[in-house]
Short mmCIF file of C-alpha atoms in Angstrom, two decimals:
data_model
loop_
_atom_site.label_atom_id
_atom_site.label_comp_id
_atom_site.label_asym_id
_atom_site.label_seq_id
_atom_site.Cartn_x
_atom_site.Cartn_y
_atom_site.Cartn_z
CA MET B 5 0.00 0.13 0.01
CA ALA B 6 1.09 3.60 -0.58
CA ARG B 7 -0.18 6.86 1.01
CA VAL B 8 -1.83 9.37 -1.35
CA VAL B 9 -3.52 12.65 -0.91
CA ARG B 10 -7.22 13.03 -2.07
CA PHE B 11 -9.99 15.49 -1.38
CA HIS B 12 -13.63 14.51 -1.44
CA GLU B 13 -15.05 17.93 -1.65
CA LEU B 14 -14.08 21.39 -2.80
CA GLY B 15 -12.69 23.81 -0.30
CA GLY B 16 -9.76 25.16 1.85
CA PRO B 17 -6.76 23.13 3.05
CA GLU B 18 -8.59 21.29 5.48
CA VAL B 19 -10.39 19.20 2.81
CA LEU B 20 -7.17 17.17 1.90
CA ARG B 21 -6.91 13.86 3.37
CA ILE B 22 -4.05 11.39 3.38
CA GLU B 23 -5.26 7.87 2.42
CA GLU B 24 -4.04 4.49 1.29
CA GLU B 25 -4.26 2.86 -2.13
CA SER B 26 -2.59 -0.28 -3.59
CA ARG B 27 0.73 0.30 -5.53
CA SER B 28 0.35 -2.91 -7.42
CA GLU B 29 -1.84 -1.61 -10.27
CA PRO B 30 -0.47 -2.77 -13.62
CA LEU B 31 1.36 -0.07 -15.76
CA ALA B 32 0.43 0.69 -19.38
CA ALA B 33 3.08 0.21 -21.67
CA ASP B 34 4.09 3.90 -21.90
CA GLU B 35 3.87 4.54 -18.17
CA VAL B 36 6.33 4.36 -15.21
CA ARG B 37 5.81 4.13 -11.46
CA ILE B 38 8.03 6.28 -9.30
CA THR B 39 8.84 6.37 -5.55
CA VAL B 40 8.32 9.80 -4.57
CA LYS B 41 10.93 11.67 -2.47
CA ALA B 42 9.68 15.38 -2.82
CA LEU B 43 6.61 17.18 -4.16
CA GLY B 44 6.48 20.83 -5.36
CA LEU B 45 3.39 22.75 -4.86
CA ASN B 46 1.76 25.15 -7.04
CA ARG B 47 -1.05 27.70 -7.02
CA ALA B 48 -2.88 25.42 -9.69
CA ASP B 49 -3.22 22.64 -6.91
CA VAL B 50 -4.86 25.37 -4.70
CA MET B 51 -7.32 26.38 -7.35
CA PHE B 52 -8.09 22.83 -8.55
CA ARG B 53 -9.00 22.01 -4.92
CA ARG B 54 -11.30 25.12 -4.53
CA GLY B 55 -12.88 24.38 -8.09
CA THR B 56 -11.63 27.59 -9.73
CA TYR B 57 -8.99 26.11 -11.94
CA ILE B 58 -9.17 25.53 -15.94
CA GLU B 59 -9.54 21.85 -15.06
CA LYS B 60 -12.47 20.71 -12.65
CA ALA B 61 -11.99 17.88 -10.24
CA VAL B 62 -13.97 14.59 -10.46
CA LEU B 63 -14.45 13.78 -6.79
CA PRO B 64 -12.88 12.20 -4.91
CA SER B 65 -9.72 13.45 -6.68
CA ARG B 66 -6.08 13.44 -6.42
CA LEU B 67 -3.85 16.39 -7.07
CA GLY B 68 -0.41 17.62 -7.71
CA TYR B 69 1.82 18.53 -10.84
CA GLU B 70 5.24 17.98 -9.50
CA ALA B 71 7.43 15.44 -7.98
CA SER B 72 10.87 13.81 -8.02
CA GLY B 73 11.98 10.32 -6.87
CA LEU B 74 13.03 6.90 -7.96
CA ILE B 75 11.75 4.73 -10.85
CA GLU B 76 10.03 1.80 -9.39
CA ALA B 77 9.09 0.00 -12.62
CA VAL B 78 8.57 0.72 -16.40
CA GLY B 79 5.86 -0.16 -18.85
CA ALA B 80 6.78 -2.62 -21.70
CA GLU B 81 7.51 0.00 -24.25
CA VAL B 82 9.51 2.45 -22.02
CA ILE B 83 13.23 2.37 -23.03
CA GLU B 84 14.51 5.74 -21.71
CA PHE B 85 14.35 5.10 -18.08
CA GLN B 86 15.36 2.23 -15.74
CA GLN B 87 14.54 0.90 -12.29
CA GLY B 88 16.30 2.95 -9.71
CA GLN B 89 16.91 6.11 -11.92
CA ALA B 90 16.50 9.38 -10.18
CA VAL B 91 13.87 11.42 -12.08
CA SER B 92 11.58 14.60 -11.95
CA VAL B 93 7.96 14.73 -13.15
CA ILE B 94 7.06 17.12 -15.81
CA PRO B 95 3.50 18.60 -15.12
CA PRO B 96 1.35 16.11 -17.10
CA ILE B 97 -2.02 17.07 -18.79
CA GLY B 98 -4.48 15.60 -16.11
CA LEU B 99 -4.15 17.22 -12.54
CA GLY B 100 -6.55 14.62 -11.09
CA ARG B 101 -5.67 11.76 -13.16
CA TYR B 102 -2.01 11.88 -12.67
CA GLY B 103 -1.94 13.67 -9.19
CA THR B 104 1.72 13.47 -7.81
CA TYR B 105 0.85 13.88 -3.99
CA GLY B 106 1.59 10.32 -2.94
CA GLU B 107 4.56 7.97 -1.78
CA SER B 108 4.21 6.02 -5.14
CA ILE B 109 2.84 7.65 -8.38
CA VAL B 110 2.24 6.42 -12.10
CA VAL B 111 2.69 8.84 -15.03
CA PRO B 112 3.29 8.56 -18.73
CA ALA B 113 7.12 8.35 -19.71
CA ARG B 114 6.78 11.37 -21.73
CA PHE B 115 6.03 13.48 -18.63
CA VAL B 116 9.27 12.47 -16.95
CA ALA B 117 13.01 13.78 -17.01
CA PRO B 118 16.26 12.63 -15.41
CA LYS B 119 17.16 14.41 -12.43
CA PRO B 120 20.50 16.57 -12.85
CA GLU B 121 22.97 15.12 -10.33
CA SER B 122 23.57 18.71 -9.08
CA LEU B 123 20.07 18.95 -7.89
CA SER B 124 18.55 17.50 -4.51
CA PHE B 125 15.31 15.86 -4.82
CA GLU B 126 13.65 18.87 -3.20
CA LEU B 127 15.04 21.31 -6.00
CA ALA B 128 14.26 18.69 -8.74
CA ALA B 129 10.72 18.61 -7.49
CA SER B 130 10.40 22.25 -7.66
CA ALA B 131 11.73 22.94 -11.19
CA TRP B 132 9.30 22.00 -13.93
CA MET B 133 6.12 23.86 -13.53
CA GLN B 134 7.88 27.33 -12.96
CA TYR B 135 10.35 26.86 -15.71
CA LEU B 136 7.95 25.34 -18.33
CA THR B 137 5.53 28.11 -17.73
CA ALA B 138 8.08 30.86 -18.02
CA TYR B 139 9.94 29.23 -20.87
CA GLY B 140 6.74 28.75 -22.93
CA GLY B 141 5.41 32.25 -22.05
CA LEU B 142 8.72 34.24 -22.61
CA ILE B 143 10.41 32.26 -25.35
CA GLU B 144 7.60 30.43 -27.33
CA ALA B 145 4.52 32.73 -27.08
CA GLY B 146 6.52 35.91 -26.26
CA GLY B 147 9.49 35.82 -28.35
CA LEU B 148 11.77 37.38 -26.13
CA ARG B 149 15.04 38.21 -27.53
CA GLN B 150 18.46 39.48 -26.19
CA GLY B 151 18.50 43.14 -25.13
CA GLU B 152 14.81 43.51 -24.86
CA HIS B 153 12.99 44.85 -21.54
CA VAL B 154 10.49 42.47 -20.30
CA LEU B 155 8.11 43.13 -17.44
CA ILE B 156 7.62 40.20 -15.11
CA THR B 157 4.58 40.66 -12.52
CA ALA B 158 4.25 38.76 -9.30
CA ALA B 159 7.85 38.20 -9.45
CA SER B 160 8.17 36.82 -5.83
CA SER B 161 6.25 33.57 -7.00
CA SER B 162 8.39 30.52 -8.31
CA VAL B 163 7.14 31.24 -11.90
CA GLY B 164 8.14 34.93 -11.58
CA LEU B 165 11.68 34.16 -10.23
CA ALA B 166 11.86 31.57 -13.02
CA ALA B 167 11.11 34.20 -15.61
CA ILE B 168 13.67 36.34 -14.37
CA GLN B 169 16.36 33.69 -14.65
CA ILE B 170 15.40 32.74 -18.06
CA ALA B 171 15.28 36.49 -19.23
CA ARG B 172 18.74 36.94 -17.91
CA SER B 173 19.79 33.56 -19.56
CA VAL B 174 19.00 34.90 -23.00
CA GLY B 175 20.46 38.41 -22.43
CA ALA B 176 17.17 40.16 -21.88
CA ILE B 177 16.61 42.80 -19.34
CA PRO B 178 14.03 41.81 -16.68
CA LEU B 179 11.74 44.37 -14.70
CA ALA B 180 9.76 42.83 -11.86
CA THR B 181 6.78 43.73 -9.71
CA THR B 182 5.73 42.73 -6.44
CA LEU B 183 2.81 43.93 -4.30
CA ASP B 184 4.74 45.83 -1.39
CA ARG B 185 8.20 46.84 -0.15
CA SER B 186 8.38 43.87 2.31
CA LYS B 187 9.34 41.64 -0.64
CA LYS B 188 10.99 44.29 -2.70
CA ASP B 189 14.53 43.88 -1.65
CA ALA B 190 14.43 40.07 -1.45
CA VAL B 191 13.13 40.08 -5.28
CA LEU B 192 15.63 42.64 -6.36
CA ALA B 193 18.50 40.49 -4.82
CA LEU B 194 17.50 37.55 -7.17
CA GLY B 195 18.37 39.31 -10.32
CA PRO B 196 15.96 41.78 -11.90
CA ALA B 197 17.26 45.21 -13.13
CA HIS B 198 14.24 47.07 -11.20
CA VAL B 199 11.53 46.10 -8.89
CA ILE B 200 8.23 48.05 -8.59
CA ALA B 201 6.12 47.60 -5.33
CA THR B 202 2.72 48.24 -7.03
CA ARG B 203 0.62 48.91 -3.77
CA GLU B 204 3.20 51.85 -2.96
CA GLU B 205 4.30 52.92 -6.29
CA ASP B 206 2.53 53.91 -9.49
CA LEU B 207 3.22 51.15 -12.03
CA GLY B 208 2.91 53.40 -15.04
CA GLU B 209 4.94 56.29 -13.71
CA GLU B 210 7.74 53.83 -12.68
CA LEU B 211 7.75 52.02 -15.96
CA LEU B 212 8.04 55.30 -17.95
CA LYS B 213 11.00 56.24 -15.43
CA ILE B 214 12.92 52.93 -16.31
CA VAL B 215 12.18 52.44 -20.14
CA GLY B 216 11.18 56.11 -21.07
CA SER B 217 9.83 56.57 -24.63
CA ASP B 218 11.61 53.26 -25.84
CA GLY B 219 8.90 51.15 -24.10
CA LEU B 220 8.79 47.68 -23.02
CA GLN B 221 9.05 44.96 -25.68
CA ARG B 222 7.49 42.15 -23.68
CA ALA B 223 5.38 41.62 -20.39
CA PHE B 224 4.85 38.31 -18.72
CA ASP B 225 1.85 39.02 -16.60
CA ALA B 226 0.32 36.77 -13.88
CA VAL B 227 -1.93 39.39 -12.37
CA GLY B 228 -4.51 40.77 -14.94
CA GLY B 229 -7.10 43.04 -13.73
CA PRO B 230 -6.93 47.02 -14.49
CA GLN B 231 -3.12 47.01 -14.34
CA VAL B 232 -3.09 45.85 -17.67
CA GLU B 233 -3.85 49.34 -19.03
CA ALA B 234 -0.81 50.59 -17.39
CA ILE B 235 1.28 47.75 -18.89
CA ALA B 236 -0.09 48.43 -22.37
CA ALA B 237 0.72 52.19 -22.03
CA ALA B 238 4.25 51.25 -21.42
CA MET B 239 4.72 49.06 -24.31
CA ALA B 240 6.95 49.67 -27.34
CA PRO B 241 5.18 49.51 -30.76
CA GLY B 242 4.83 45.95 -31.75
CA GLY B 243 5.12 44.75 -28.25
CA VAL B 244 3.67 41.44 -26.73
CA ILE B 245 1.83 41.03 -23.41
CA VAL B 246 1.67 37.40 -22.42
CA SER B 247 -0.85 36.76 -19.72
CA HIS B 248 -0.74 33.31 -17.81
CA GLY B 249 -2.65 34.14 -14.63
CA MET B 250 -5.24 36.21 -13.12
CA LEU B 251 -4.35 36.98 -9.63
CA ASP B 252 -6.47 40.06 -9.68
CA PRO B 253 -10.07 38.91 -9.35
CA ALA B 254 -11.24 42.30 -10.97
CA ALA B 255 -12.09 42.13 -14.82
CA THR B 256 -9.13 42.52 -17.12
CA PRO B 257 -9.92 45.12 -19.81
CA PHE B 258 -8.53 44.53 -23.41
CA PRO B 259 -6.65 47.84 -24.16
CA LEU B 260 -8.04 48.12 -27.58
CA ARG B 261 -7.24 51.92 -28.31
CA LEU B 262 -3.38 51.26 -27.22
CA ALA B 263 -3.31 47.81 -29.10
CA LEU B 264 -4.29 49.78 -32.28
CA ARG B 265 -2.05 52.59 -31.88
CA LYS B 266 0.97 50.40 -31.01
CA SER B 267 0.12 47.12 -32.90
CA LEU B 268 0.26 45.37 -29.74
CA THR B 269 -0.32 41.70 -29.25
CA MET B 270 -1.99 40.42 -26.08
CA ARG B 271 -2.44 36.54 -25.70
CA GLY B 272 -2.85 33.90 -22.91
CA TYR B 273 -0.50 31.23 -22.24
CA VAL B 274 -0.82 28.01 -20.26
CA PHE B 275 1.82 25.37 -19.85
CA THR B 276 -0.25 22.66 -21.61
CA GLU B 277 0.40 24.46 -24.86
CA THR B 278 4.03 23.00 -24.48
CA VAL B 279 3.54 19.76 -22.82
CA GLY B 280 0.81 18.87 -25.23
CA ASN B 281 3.10 19.38 -28.15
CA PRO B 282 6.08 16.74 -28.68
CA ALA B 283 8.15 19.11 -30.46
CA LYS B 284 7.65 22.07 -28.10
CA LEU B 285 8.18 19.67 -25.08
CA ALA B 286 11.27 18.35 -26.38
CA ALA B 287 12.68 21.87 -27.08
CA ALA B 288 11.57 22.89 -23.40
CA LYS B 289 13.22 19.83 -21.93
CA ARG B 290 16.52 20.65 -23.60
CA PHE B 291 16.48 24.32 -22.63
CA ILE B 292 15.60 23.70 -19.04
CA LEU B 293 17.86 20.65 -18.36
CA GLU B 294 20.73 22.63 -19.97
CA GLY B 295 19.93 25.47 -17.65
CA LEU B 296 19.63 23.30 -14.53
CA SER B 297 22.85 21.73 -15.40
CA SER B 298 24.86 24.72 -15.77
CA GLY B 299 23.28 26.58 -12.98
CA ALA B 300 21.90 29.31 -15.13
CA LEU B 301 18.40 28.09 -13.69
CA HIS B 302 18.44 27.55 -10.04
CA PRO B 303 15.01 26.92 -8.29
CA VAL B 304 14.47 28.94 -5.01
CA ILE B 305 12.75 27.07 -2.24
CA ASP B 306 11.13 29.06 0.42
CA LYS B 307 10.09 26.46 2.98
CA VAL B 308 9.94 22.55 3.14
CA PHE B 309 7.11 20.75 4.95
CA ALA B 310 6.90 17.00 5.67
CA PHE B 311 4.27 14.90 3.93
CA ASP B 312 2.08 14.66 7.01
CA ASP B 313 1.73 18.25 7.19
CA ILE B 314 0.33 18.60 3.69
CA VAL B 315 -2.74 20.77 5.05
CA GLU B 316 -0.25 23.22 6.67
CA ALA B 317 1.78 23.39 3.64
CA HIS B 318 -1.46 24.40 1.54
CA ARG B 319 -2.12 26.97 4.28
CA TYR B 320 1.12 28.41 3.86
CA LEU B 321 1.00 28.48 0.33
CA GLU B 322 -2.23 30.49 0.39
CA SER B 323 -0.98 33.03 2.72
CA ASN B 324 1.33 34.51 0.09
CA GLN B 325 4.29 34.74 2.33
CA HIS B 326 6.69 32.94 0.32
CA ILE B 327 9.31 33.83 -2.07
CA GLY B 328 9.82 31.15 -4.40
CA LYS B 329 8.78 27.50 -4.12
CA VAL B 330 6.88 25.56 -1.22
CA VAL B 331 8.13 21.83 -1.12
CA VAL B 332 6.91 18.66 0.65
CA THR B 333 9.23 15.76 1.53
CA VAL B 334 7.87 12.45 1.42
#
C-alpha cells in the first residue's frame, strides 16, 4: 500500500486527506511508477482544490503536478528510463488523473525527465512547472530576445523568479513587480534590473522612468485586472503582452485603443501548450535541463514541509508569504 492525498469535496486546505491505495496496479506500456521523494506545490493545486482552476476535479480526486523520486518500474514500451533512476515529473495533462501527491505515483514516461546530479530531490521537485511556464510564455509565446526589456509581474512567485532567470539567460533585461516593499529587496537580490512595489508605487509612472519613450518590448503578466492598461501604455510598438494568470479578481480590460495605436499583441498562455506538443516539449526539456545543469536556472525554495503536514503546507502556500517554491518531502 502507498499513502496518497485526496479530497472528497471542494474547499480550503482542510479538505485534503491522506489515504491509502494499492501500489500494485499494472502499468500501461508507456507509463512508469515512481517512488516519490519530494513534491512541488503550485497555485494551480490550490485553485483545483477550490474548484476555480481551468480543469475541474472529479471527486474524490488526487492532485499535484510536480514530484521527484526513483523509478520503481517501467511499462513494456519504455526504453529511456530504468529501475532505480532518479527523475523528476514534468507537469502532465490531467491534474486529477496523474496527481503527484503520494508515496508512489504512475505517470506517462513522456512527462518524466532525468534528475540532474547537481540537484537535490527537493530542488528537482520544484523545477518543472515554474520553468515550463516561464519558458513557454517568454520564449515560445513572447518571442523574447537579447537586449529586450521584459516586465515580469508577481515576481516573488516561483514562476516569476523562473522568468527572471530565463530572461537573464537569453540576455534580456527583466523588470519585476511585487505588491509591497516587504518583498522588494528580496526580489531585487534575485536578479531583475528593477523592482516596482505596486501597492506603494505607481506602475505606469515607474515604468516610464525606467524605459522612457523606448517602451517595453515584452510583458509576462500573472496578475491581470486593471493594471493591464498601465502595462499596455508602457509597451513599445509591436510589443507582446503574455498573460499566464489572473491573481487580480477584477475584470481584465482589453486595451484596444493602445493595441491599435501600437500594434500590440496580447495573448494568454498555459503550460499545456508546451507539454501537449511533442516538438515544443522536447525543446523545453533541452532548454531547461541545460539551464539546470549549468546553474543558469536554479530553483529558489522558500520552505519545506513533511508529507504529514500537507494541510499546513497548503495553508502556507495560500498565505502568500513565500518567495519561491513551497516543497513537501515524502
